[in-house]
Each structure stands twice: as structure tokens, then as C-alpha cells.
Coordinates of C-alpha atoms in Angstrom, one line a residue:
M14 CA -1.3 -33.5 2.8
E15 CA -4.7 -32.9 4.4
L16 CA -7.6 -30.5 3.9
L17 CA -9.8 -28.9 6.6
C18 CA -12.9 -27.0 5.5
R19 CA -16.7 -27.2 5.5
F20 CA -16.6 -29.2 2.3
R21 CA -15.2 -32.2 4.1
T22 CA -17.5 -34.6 5.9
P23 CA -17.4 -34.9 9.8
A24 CA -15.8 -38.3 9.5
Q25 CA -13.1 -37.0 7.1
Q26 CA -12.4 -34.1 9.5
R27 CA -12.1 -36.4 12.5
D28 CA -9.6 -38.5 10.6
T29 CA -7.6 -35.4 9.6
L30 CA -7.5 -34.1 13.2
K31 CA -6.3 -37.6 14.4
R32 CA -3.4 -37.7 11.8
L33 CA -2.4 -34.1 12.8
R34 CA -2.2 -35.1 16.4
Q35 CA -0.1 -38.1 15.6
G36 CA 2.2 -36.2 13.2
L37 CA 1.2 -38.4 10.3
A38 CA 0.1 -35.4 8.2
D39 CA 3.0 -33.1 6.9
I40 CA 0.9 -30.3 5.5
V41 CA -2.7 -29.2 6.3
I42 CA -4.5 -26.7 4.2
G43 CA -7.6 -25.1 5.6
T44 CA -9.9 -22.2 6.2
H45 CA -10.5 -20.6 9.6
R46 CA -11.4 -24.2 10.7
V47 CA -7.6 -24.7 11.3
L48 CA -8.0 -22.3 14.3
S49 CA -10.6 -24.3 16.1
K50 CA -10.0 -25.6 19.6
D51 CA -10.0 -29.3 18.6
V52 CA -7.1 -28.8 16.2
E53 CA -3.8 -30.0 17.7
F54 CA -0.4 -30.3 16.1
K55 CA 2.3 -32.7 17.1
D56 CA 5.1 -30.4 16.1
L57 CA 4.0 -27.2 14.2
G58 CA 7.0 -25.5 12.5
L59 CA 5.7 -23.2 9.8
L60 CA 2.4 -21.3 9.4
I61 CA 1.5 -19.7 6.1
I62 CA -1.5 -17.3 6.1
D63 CA -2.8 -16.7 2.6
E64 CA -5.2 -13.7 2.1
E65 CA -4.1 -12.4 5.5
Q66 CA -6.6 -9.5 5.3
R67 CA -9.4 -11.9 5.9
F68 CA -8.2 -12.7 9.4
G69 CA -9.1 -10.6 12.4
V70 CA -7.1 -9.7 15.5
A71 CA -8.8 -12.5 17.5
H72 CA -7.7 -15.0 14.9
K73 CA -4.2 -13.7 14.9
E74 CA -4.0 -14.0 18.7
K75 CA -5.1 -17.7 18.4
I76 CA -2.3 -18.2 15.8
K77 CA 0.2 -16.8 18.3
Q78 CA -0.9 -19.3 20.9
M79 CA -0.4 -22.3 18.6
K80 CA 3.3 -22.3 19.3
K81 CA 5.6 -19.5 20.5
T82 CA 8.4 -20.5 18.2
V83 CA 6.4 -21.1 14.9
D84 CA 7.7 -19.3 11.8
V85 CA 4.9 -17.2 10.1
L86 CA 4.7 -16.1 6.5
A87 CA 1.7 -13.9 5.7
L88 CA 0.6 -13.4 2.1
T89 CA -1.8 -10.6 0.9
A90 CA -2.3 -8.2 -2.0
T91 CA -3.7 -5.6 0.5
P92 CA -2.4 -5.8 4.0
I93 CA -4.7 -4.5 6.8
P94 CA -3.5 -1.0 8.0
R95 CA -2.3 -2.4 11.4
T96 CA -0.3 -5.2 9.7
L97 CA 1.3 -2.8 7.1
H98 CA 2.2 -0.3 9.9
M99 CA 3.8 -3.2 11.9
S100 CA 6.0 -3.9 8.8
L101 CA 6.9 -0.2 8.2
I102 CA 8.1 0.3 11.8
G103 CA 10.2 -2.9 11.9
I104 CA 8.1 -5.3 14.0
R105 CA 7.6 -7.6 11.0
D106 CA 9.7 -8.1 7.9
M107 CA 8.1 -7.2 4.5
S108 CA 8.9 -8.4 1.0
V109 CA 7.1 -6.8 -1.9
L110 CA 6.4 -8.6 -5.2
A111 CA 5.7 -5.7 -7.7
E112 CA 6.3 -7.5 -11.0
P113 CA 3.1 -9.0 -12.5
P114 CA 2.9 -12.3 -14.4
Q115 CA 3.8 -12.2 -18.1
D116 CA 1.2 -10.8 -20.6
R117 CA -1.1 -9.4 -17.9
M118 CA -2.7 -6.0 -18.8
P119 CA -3.9 -3.3 -16.4
I120 CA -7.7 -3.4 -15.6
Q121 CA -9.7 -0.5 -17.1
T122 CA -11.6 0.9 -14.1
Y123 CA -14.7 3.1 -14.4
I124 CA -16.6 4.7 -11.5
M125 CA -20.1 5.9 -12.2
E126 CA -23.7 6.2 -11.1
Y127 CA -25.8 3.0 -11.5
N128 CA -27.0 2.9 -15.1
E129 CA -29.0 0.0 -16.5
E130 CA -28.0 0.7 -20.1
M131 CA -24.3 0.7 -19.2
V132 CA -24.7 -2.7 -17.3
R133 CA -26.5 -4.1 -20.4
E134 CA -23.7 -2.9 -22.7
A135 CA -20.9 -4.1 -20.5
I136 CA -22.3 -7.6 -20.2
G137 CA -23.2 -7.7 -23.9
R138 CA -19.7 -6.6 -24.9
E139 CA -18.1 -9.4 -22.7
L140 CA -20.5 -12.1 -24.0
A141 CA -19.7 -11.0 -27.6
R142 CA -16.1 -12.0 -27.1
D143 CA -17.2 -15.3 -25.4
G144 CA -16.3 -14.1 -22.0
Q145 CA -18.1 -14.3 -18.6
V146 CA -19.1 -11.6 -16.0
Y147 CA -19.1 -11.1 -12.3
Y148 CA -21.9 -9.0 -10.9
V149 CA -21.1 -8.3 -7.2
Y150 CA -24.2 -7.6 -5.2
N151 CA -23.5 -7.8 -1.5
R152 CA -27.1 -8.3 -0.1
V153 CA -28.3 -11.9 0.3
Q154 CA -31.9 -10.9 1.1
S155 CA -32.4 -9.2 -2.3
I156 CA -29.8 -11.0 -4.4
A157 CA -32.5 -13.0 -6.3
K158 CA -34.2 -9.8 -7.4
A159 CA -30.9 -8.4 -8.6
A160 CA -30.3 -11.6 -10.6
A161 CA -33.8 -11.5 -12.1
R162 CA -33.2 -7.8 -13.2
I163 CA -29.9 -8.8 -14.9
A164 CA -31.7 -11.7 -16.6
R165 CA -34.3 -9.2 -18.0
L166 CA -31.6 -6.8 -19.1
V167 CA -29.7 -9.5 -21.0
P168 CA -32.2 -12.2 -22.0
D169 CA -29.6 -14.3 -23.9
A170 CA -27.3 -14.7 -20.9
E171 CA -27.4 -17.6 -18.5
V172 CA -27.5 -16.0 -15.0
A173 CA -26.9 -17.7 -11.7
I174 CA -26.5 -16.7 -8.0
A175 CA -23.7 -17.6 -5.5
H176 CA -23.5 -16.5 -1.8
G177 CA -22.3 -17.9 1.5
Q178 CA -25.7 -19.0 2.9
M179 CA -26.1 -21.6 0.2
S180 CA -25.5 -25.2 1.2
E181 CA -22.0 -26.6 0.4
R182 CA -23.1 -28.8 -2.4
E183 CA -25.4 -26.2 -4.1
L184 CA -22.6 -23.6 -4.0
E185 CA -20.1 -26.2 -5.3
R186 CA -22.5 -27.1 -8.2
V187 CA -22.9 -23.4 -9.2
M188 CA -19.2 -22.7 -9.1
Y189 CA -18.4 -25.8 -11.2
R190 CA -20.9 -24.7 -13.9
F191 CA -19.4 -21.2 -13.9
I192 CA -15.9 -22.5 -14.2
N193 CA -17.0 -24.8 -17.1
G194 CA -18.5 -21.8 -18.9
E195 CA -22.1 -22.9 -18.5
I196 CA -23.0 -19.7 -16.7
D197 CA -22.5 -16.3 -18.4
V198 CA -23.2 -13.9 -15.5
L199 CA -22.6 -14.9 -11.9
V200 CA -24.5 -12.6 -9.4
S201 CA -22.7 -13.1 -6.1
T202 CA -21.8 -11.5 -2.8
T203 CA -18.2 -10.7 -1.9
I204 CA -17.8 -14.4 -1.5
V205 CA -15.8 -14.2 -4.8
E206 CA -13.4 -11.7 -3.3
T207 CA -10.5 -14.2 -2.8
G208 CA -9.5 -17.6 -4.3
M209 CA -11.1 -17.3 -7.7
D210 CA -8.9 -17.7 -10.7
I211 CA -11.0 -18.0 -13.9
A212 CA -9.1 -16.6 -16.9
N213 CA -12.3 -16.3 -19.0
V214 CA -14.0 -13.8 -16.6
N215 CA -12.9 -10.3 -17.6
T216 CA -15.7 -8.0 -16.8
M217 CA -16.9 -7.1 -13.3
I218 CA -19.7 -4.8 -12.2
V219 CA -19.8 -3.9 -8.5
H220 CA -23.2 -2.7 -7.1
D221 CA -23.0 -0.1 -4.3
A222 CA -19.2 0.1 -4.6
D223 CA -19.1 3.1 -2.2
Q224 CA -20.2 0.8 0.7
M225 CA -17.0 -1.3 0.3
G226 CA -13.5 -0.9 1.7
L227 CA -10.5 0.1 -0.4
S228 CA -8.7 -3.2 0.0
Q229 CA -11.9 -5.1 -0.6
L230 CA -12.5 -3.3 -3.9
Y231 CA -8.9 -4.1 -4.9
Q232 CA -9.3 -7.7 -4.0
L233 CA -12.6 -7.9 -6.0
R234 CA -11.0 -6.2 -9.0
G235 CA -8.2 -8.7 -8.9
R236 CA -10.6 -11.5 -9.8
I237 CA -10.6 -10.3 -13.4
G238 CA -7.8 -9.6 -15.8
R239 CA -6.1 -13.0 -15.2
S240 CA -5.3 -13.6 -18.8
N241 CA -3.9 -11.7 -21.7
R242 CA -7.2 -10.0 -22.4
T243 CA -8.1 -6.4 -21.5
A244 CA -10.5 -6.6 -18.5
Y245 CA -13.1 -4.0 -17.4
A246 CA -14.3 -3.1 -13.8
F247 CA -17.4 -1.0 -13.4
L248 CA -17.7 0.4 -9.8
M249 CA -21.2 1.8 -9.5
Y250 CA -23.0 3.7 -6.8
R251 CA -26.7 4.6 -6.5
K252 CA -28.1 7.4 -8.6
D253 CA -28.3 10.8 -6.9
R254 CA -26.4 9.5 -3.9
I255 CA -24.1 12.1 -2.2
L256 CA -20.9 10.1 -1.5
R257 CA -19.2 10.5 1.9
E258 CA -15.7 11.9 1.9
E259 CA -14.0 8.6 2.8
A260 CA -16.0 6.8 0.1
E261 CA -14.8 9.4 -2.5
K262 CA -11.2 8.9 -1.3
R263 CA -11.5 5.1 -1.7
L264 CA -13.1 5.3 -5.2
S265 CA -10.5 7.9 -6.5
A266 CA -7.7 5.7 -5.1
I267 CA -8.9 2.5 -6.8
R268 CA -9.3 4.5 -10.1
E269 CA -5.8 6.0 -9.7
F270 CA -3.9 2.8 -9.0
T271 CA -4.8 0.6 -12.0
E272 CA -1.3 -0.6 -12.9
L273 CA -0.5 -4.1 -12.0
G274 CA 1.3 -4.8 -8.7
S275 CA -0.1 -1.6 -7.1
G276 CA -1.4 -3.4 -4.0
I277 CA 1.2 -2.0 -1.7
R278 CA 0.3 1.6 -2.8
I279 CA -3.4 0.8 -2.3
A280 CA -2.6 -0.5 1.2
M281 CA -0.6 2.7 1.9
K282 CA -3.5 4.8 0.9
D283 CA -5.8 2.7 3.1
L284 CA -3.4 3.2 6.0
E285 CA -3.5 7.0 5.3
I286 CA -7.3 7.1 5.1
R287 CA -8.2 4.8 8.0
G288 CA -5.2 5.0 10.3
A289 CA -2.9 2.3 11.7
G290 CA -5.1 0.9 14.4
N291 CA -3.8 -0.3 17.8
L292 CA -1.0 -2.7 18.1
L293 CA -1.9 -3.6 21.7
G294 CA -5.6 -3.9 21.2
Q295 CA -8.3 -5.2 18.9
E296 CA -8.6 -2.2 16.5
Q297 CA -7.1 -3.0 13.0
H298 CA -7.5 0.6 11.9
G299 CA -8.2 4.0 13.4
H300 CA -6.1 7.0 14.4
M301 CA -4.4 7.4 17.7
E302 CA -6.5 10.5 18.7
A303 CA -5.3 10.5 22.4
V304 CA -1.7 11.4 21.7
G305 CA -1.8 12.2 18.0
Y306 CA -0.7 9.8 15.3
D307 CA 2.8 11.3 14.7
L308 CA 3.7 11.2 18.4
Y309 CA 2.3 7.7 18.6
C310 CA 4.5 6.5 15.8
K311 CA 7.6 8.1 17.3
M312 CA 6.9 6.6 20.8
L313 CA 6.3 3.2 19.2
N314 CA 9.5 3.4 17.1
E315 CA 11.5 4.2 20.2
A316 CA 10.0 1.3 22.1
V317 CA 10.8 -1.1 19.2
R318 CA 14.4 0.1 19.0
T319 CA 14.7 -0.3 22.8
A320 CA 13.3 -3.8 22.7
K321 CA 15.9 -4.7 19.9
G322 CA 18.7 -3.4 22.1
E323 CA 19.4 -0.5 19.8
P324 CA 20.4 2.9 21.4
A325 CA 17.5 5.3 21.2
A326 CA 18.7 8.3 19.2
E327 CA 17.6 11.8 20.3
P328 CA 15.4 13.3 17.6
F329 CA 16.5 16.3 15.7
E330 CA 15.1 18.4 12.8
T331 CA 17.0 19.4 9.7
V332 CA 16.4 22.9 8.2
I333 CA 17.6 24.2 4.8
D334 CA 17.4 27.9 4.2
I335 CA 18.7 28.9 0.8
E336 CA 17.8 31.7 -1.7
T337 CA 16.0 29.7 -4.4
D338 CA 12.4 29.4 -5.7
A339 CA 11.0 26.0 -4.6
F340 CA 7.3 25.7 -4.8
I341 CA 4.4 24.4 -7.0
P342 CA 2.8 27.3 -8.9
P343 CA -1.0 27.5 -9.5
S344 CA -0.3 27.5 -13.3
Y345 CA 1.3 24.0 -13.0
I346 CA -1.3 22.4 -10.6
P347 CA -4.5 24.5 -10.3
N348 CA -6.4 22.1 -8.1
E349 CA -5.6 22.9 -4.4
Y350 CA -6.4 19.4 -3.2
Q351 CA -4.1 17.8 -5.8
K352 CA -1.4 20.4 -5.0
L353 CA -1.6 19.6 -1.2
D354 CA -1.4 15.8 -2.0
I355 CA 1.7 16.3 -4.1
Y356 CA 3.4 18.6 -1.5
K357 CA 2.7 15.8 1.1
R358 CA 4.2 13.1 -1.1
V359 CA 7.2 15.3 -2.1
A360 CA 8.0 15.8 1.6
A361 CA 8.2 12.1 2.1
I362 CA 11.0 11.7 -0.6
R363 CA 14.1 10.1 0.9
T364 CA 16.1 8.6 -2.0
Q365 CA 17.2 9.6 -5.6
E366 CA 15.0 6.7 -6.9
E367 CA 11.9 8.1 -5.1
R368 CA 12.7 11.6 -6.5
D369 CA 13.0 10.2 -10.0
E370 CA 9.7 8.3 -9.7
M371 CA 7.9 11.5 -8.5
L372 CA 9.4 13.6 -11.3
E373 CA 8.2 10.9 -13.8
E374 CA 4.7 11.0 -12.3
L375 CA 4.5 14.8 -12.4
I376 CA 5.5 14.8 -16.1
D377 CA 3.0 12.1 -16.8
R378 CA 0.1 13.9 -14.9
F379 CA 0.8 17.6 -15.3
G380 CA 3.5 18.0 -18.1
E381 CA 7.0 19.2 -17.9
P382 CA 7.6 20.8 -14.4
P383 CA 8.9 24.4 -14.2
R384 CA 12.2 25.2 -12.7
C385 CA 10.7 26.0 -9.2
V386 CA 9.1 22.5 -9.0
Q387 CA 12.4 20.9 -9.9
N388 CA 14.2 23.0 -7.3
L389 CA 11.6 21.8 -4.7
L390 CA 12.4 18.1 -5.5
E391 CA 16.2 18.9 -5.2
A392 CA 15.7 20.7 -1.9
V393 CA 13.7 17.8 -0.4
L394 CA 16.4 15.3 -1.5
M395 CA 19.2 17.4 -0.1
K396 CA 17.3 17.8 3.2
A397 CA 16.9 14.0 3.4
Q398 CA 20.6 13.5 2.7
A399 CA 21.6 16.2 5.3
H400 CA 19.4 14.6 8.0
R401 CA 20.9 11.2 7.2
L402 CA 24.4 12.8 7.8
F403 CA 23.4 14.4 11.1
I404 CA 23.4 17.9 9.8
T405 CA 20.8 20.1 11.6
E406 CA 20.9 23.2 9.5
I407 CA 22.1 24.5 6.1
R408 CA 21.8 28.3 5.8
E409 CA 22.8 30.6 3.0
K410 CA 24.0 34.1 3.8
R411 CA 25.4 36.9 1.7
D412 CA 29.1 35.9 2.3
G413 CA 28.7 32.1 2.3
I414 CA 26.8 28.9 3.3
S415 CA 26.9 27.3 6.8
F416 CA 26.5 23.6 7.6
W417 CA 25.7 23.0 11.2
L418 CA 26.5 19.5 12.6
Y419 CA 24.5 17.6 15.2
G420 CA 26.6 17.6 18.4
Q421 CA 26.1 13.8 19.0
A422 CA 26.7 12.7 15.4
P423 CA 28.4 9.3 15.3
I424 CA 31.5 10.3 13.3
D425 CA 35.3 10.3 13.8
P426 CA 36.4 13.9 14.3
A427 CA 39.8 13.0 12.9
R428 CA 38.2 12.8 9.5
I429 CA 36.9 16.3 9.4
P430 CA 40.2 17.9 8.3
D431 CA 40.1 15.5 5.3
V432 CA 36.8 17.0 4.2
V433 CA 38.3 20.5 4.5
K434 CA 41.5 19.5 2.6
I435 CA 39.5 18.1 -0.4
L436 CA 37.3 21.3 -0.7
Q437 CA 39.9 24.0 0.2
P438 CA 40.2 26.9 -0.1
C439 CA 36.4 27.5 -0.1
L440 CA 35.6 25.3 2.9
K441 CA 36.6 26.0 6.5
F442 CA 35.6 24.3 9.8
A443 CA 34.7 26.1 13.0
A444 CA 34.8 23.9 16.1
D445 CA 32.3 25.8 18.3
K446 CA 31.7 24.2 21.7
D447 CA 28.1 23.3 21.2
R448 CA 27.6 23.8 17.4
P449 CA 30.5 22.7 15.2
H450 CA 30.0 23.7 11.6
F451 CA 31.5 24.1 8.1
I452 CA 31.5 27.4 6.3
W453 CA 31.7 27.6 2.5
Q454 CA 33.0 31.1 1.5
K455 CA 31.3 32.3 -1.7
Q456 CA 33.3 33.5 -4.7
K457 CA 32.2 36.3 -7.0
T458 CA 31.6 33.7 -9.7
G459 CA 31.0 30.1 -9.2
P460 CA 28.5 27.3 -8.8
S461 CA 25.0 27.9 -7.5
A462 CA 24.0 27.2 -3.8
T463 CA 22.3 24.0 -4.8
E464 CA 25.5 22.7 -6.6
I465 CA 27.7 23.8 -3.6
I466 CA 25.5 22.0 -1.1
R467 CA 25.3 18.8 -3.2
Q468 CA 29.1 18.9 -3.5
V469 CA 29.8 19.4 0.2
L470 CA 27.3 16.7 1.3
G471 CA 28.8 14.3 -1.2
V472 CA 32.3 14.7 0.1
Y473 CA 31.3 14.8 3.7
E474 CA 29.3 11.5 3.3
T475 CA 32.1 9.8 1.5
V476 CA 34.8 10.8 4.0
C477 CA 33.0 10.6 7.3
F478 CA 30.5 7.8 6.6
G479 CA 32.4 5.8 3.9
T480 CA 35.9 5.8 2.6
V481 CA 38.3 8.7 1.8
P482 CA 38.4 9.1 -2.0

């Protein structure tokens, strides 16, 4: 096993490169140094990229050139929007680890204007329980002044500086002292964003947090709370500064997603805020303004299916028109922005599990939902099921409910009589030339429209897409 990074001497690096060329080294662990031109492998079989978000498109193109048949495993708590989008549309496989290590506790996150008194109190409270503190200040030119200010605020604390422009040995010395508990407050740049695992550090103060990216803030916050103690993150922005809309969205997202294992949700929000970038170019984020993001996704999805040899299905929409109240009233969610966000997320529900999670979140945030909100969740779930079953329209009329089938649905027509047989005498089938459909004839008394639709869809799915009960 070999190591390649700037902490190795030139002689050690030359020896490692030689052993790699000859195939004498089984595993090499390194920084971006592994991607240099002078690194050659005798027979590279597996490439594991940890902290994938730290690599740009140019680096990833170099990785591709290493060997066409190499297996690649990328690890990250917050994938770049472009990478996440590639996984969501099926170009790359994705596996999510959502369960945190044992005894870990969510990190208490506070967003506020810079306040010296709050900084003094936060540091003092951490030192009182024999802990240590990260103070993230991302400007090398004035980091010494920031450290001096912290030293004046908390005279009893041992304060030190760490940043990427320090010499290797000096940086190594500071970090060893910090790990050994000789330093109380480490004032550093975002150099501590990845790779730090010090259980005794459970308070972090981030200066000018509004200037940082969402995944960067999540990565920084992940440096604390690595034990069974409660950890505290203070994300501060300058006094009287008017935050940009994007900065506000980032900070509200980092405050909202405090539970452990929420990296994938943070990454999804980042994708939503910044856009998916360009799969064929250098941009790792940004919206497809030329054709519109939705159209871009559809075109890309079709191209991926074609490349995989799958038949390209013609798109169709599913419409449900029934007489029921399905909306979010102002009395339940007064804030318009929150209401729009909930509507958007409800519209994306596809499974019973997602519906239950949304209901749980609504109860947790806004209290028990009224009947009309529950109807909305049911309607969205029914629409997703109907679309999955190639039903284009479900429409309620005075005398009954019609279920219009997609003409090119991949089902066996011989099974349709079985559906009618199970649900007779209420259900009939009309084999129109272009639009075959079921008709449920209403009775004077009987189940509601929602219950009827759920029953018909359930039987239709079992018979035509599963096995006959």
C-alpha cells in the first residue's frame, strides 16, 4: 500500500511511481496528485473517489482516460448537482446510506448576524465542557487578525491558525497539537471541510456563511458532532448585510435539514437551487436555459433509454377530474412561499411510502391536516398509480366514473374481461377504436369516488400487470 501527496518527499514519490508502474503496489491512496501525468498503472482495476465533490469536471475527464474499463466507486455526503442528476436519470447507479452511526445526535444549527457576545459565549460554553472549537474564516490575508480578535474575546483559550498556504510541516504541527487537545480554538479556512474526524470538537462558528455553497456548509457542519455529545453550529453573516435570494435559500435549507443522514436531501435542494449543469460540457451546475430544464431532462432521458437499447415510450399525461376538495387552505399554511413549496413536493409523490413521509412532515410542521389536504395527498397518489398503469384520464360524471386507457399500453387485452368479471355489475368496458375505457356505473348509495377509483386501479393492476387473484 502506497501514499501519494505533498507530505511525501520527492524521493518517496519517485519510489511510489516506480512501484506503481511495475505493479508492485496493490493500492495507492492519494490526493489530486494521483491524476498527474507522471502516474502510470500497470493494471488499474478499481478507482475509489472519496469526497467526490472536491473534483472538477477536468479531473473526472482525466480519470476516464486512465483506463476505459476501470470500475469507479464515488463516495460523497453531498454530490455535485451534475453528478446527482446523472444518478437520477440512470447514467450512474446510486446507493444511499441514510442510517447514522450509533449514538450520534443531530447538530443544533443557528443562523444569525455576527455577534461578538454570541461568539464569546459559544466558545466559553464548549471550553467549559473540555471541548474544542472550529472557527471557519475563509480569507488567508486577514485570518491572523481574526485569530487575534478571538484571542482577545476569550483570553483563556489557546488559539491557532491553519490554512492551505502554510508549509507542510507547519500545518502538520498545528493539526497534531489540535488533535492532541493542546489547542482550544482552531481558526482555519475551509481546509478543514473534509477528512477531519476529531470527536472532541463539537462547536463550529462559520464566518460569512452566506458566501459559501450549500454542500460546502453541510460538509463543514459534518466536522462536528462526531461523538455522543450534542454539537452546535453557528452560521454567521455580517451585520446589516442584505442576503441574496440564493444565499437565503442555502441557509434556510441547512437549517431545515439537521437530522443525520440528510446529505441526499441537501444535494437535492442544491440541484434545485443551482440546476443540473451540462453533461456534455464543463459546467457542474446551471440551468438549461436554451431549451428549458424540463425539456432538457426529457430529451436526455430518451437519449439514455435509446443508448441502453430500451424502446422509447411516447410521453402521455394523466388527468384526474373528480368532485372532491383537494387543496391546501390558508388556515393550514398561511405562508404563500411555504405553501408553494409543499404543493411542489406533493406533486412529486409517487409511492405510498413518500405519501406517508409527507403526511408525517405536515403533521410535524403544521399540525393535523384538514380533510381537503388529505384528499390532495390521495389524489396525487392515485394519479401516480394511474400513470404507471397507462391510464390517461379518470373523469367523474353524474352517472359514473370513466377510466380511459392509453392506446399503446403494454397489456394483454385478453385479461380485460377478468377485470370486468371481478367488479361486475358496476364495471363495464367499452372498446372504442382509439380510446378504450372502463365505465363504473354509480349506485344511489355506495362508496365514494376516491374509494371506487382505488378499488378499480387495484384490481386492474393485479390482473393486467400481475397475477389474477
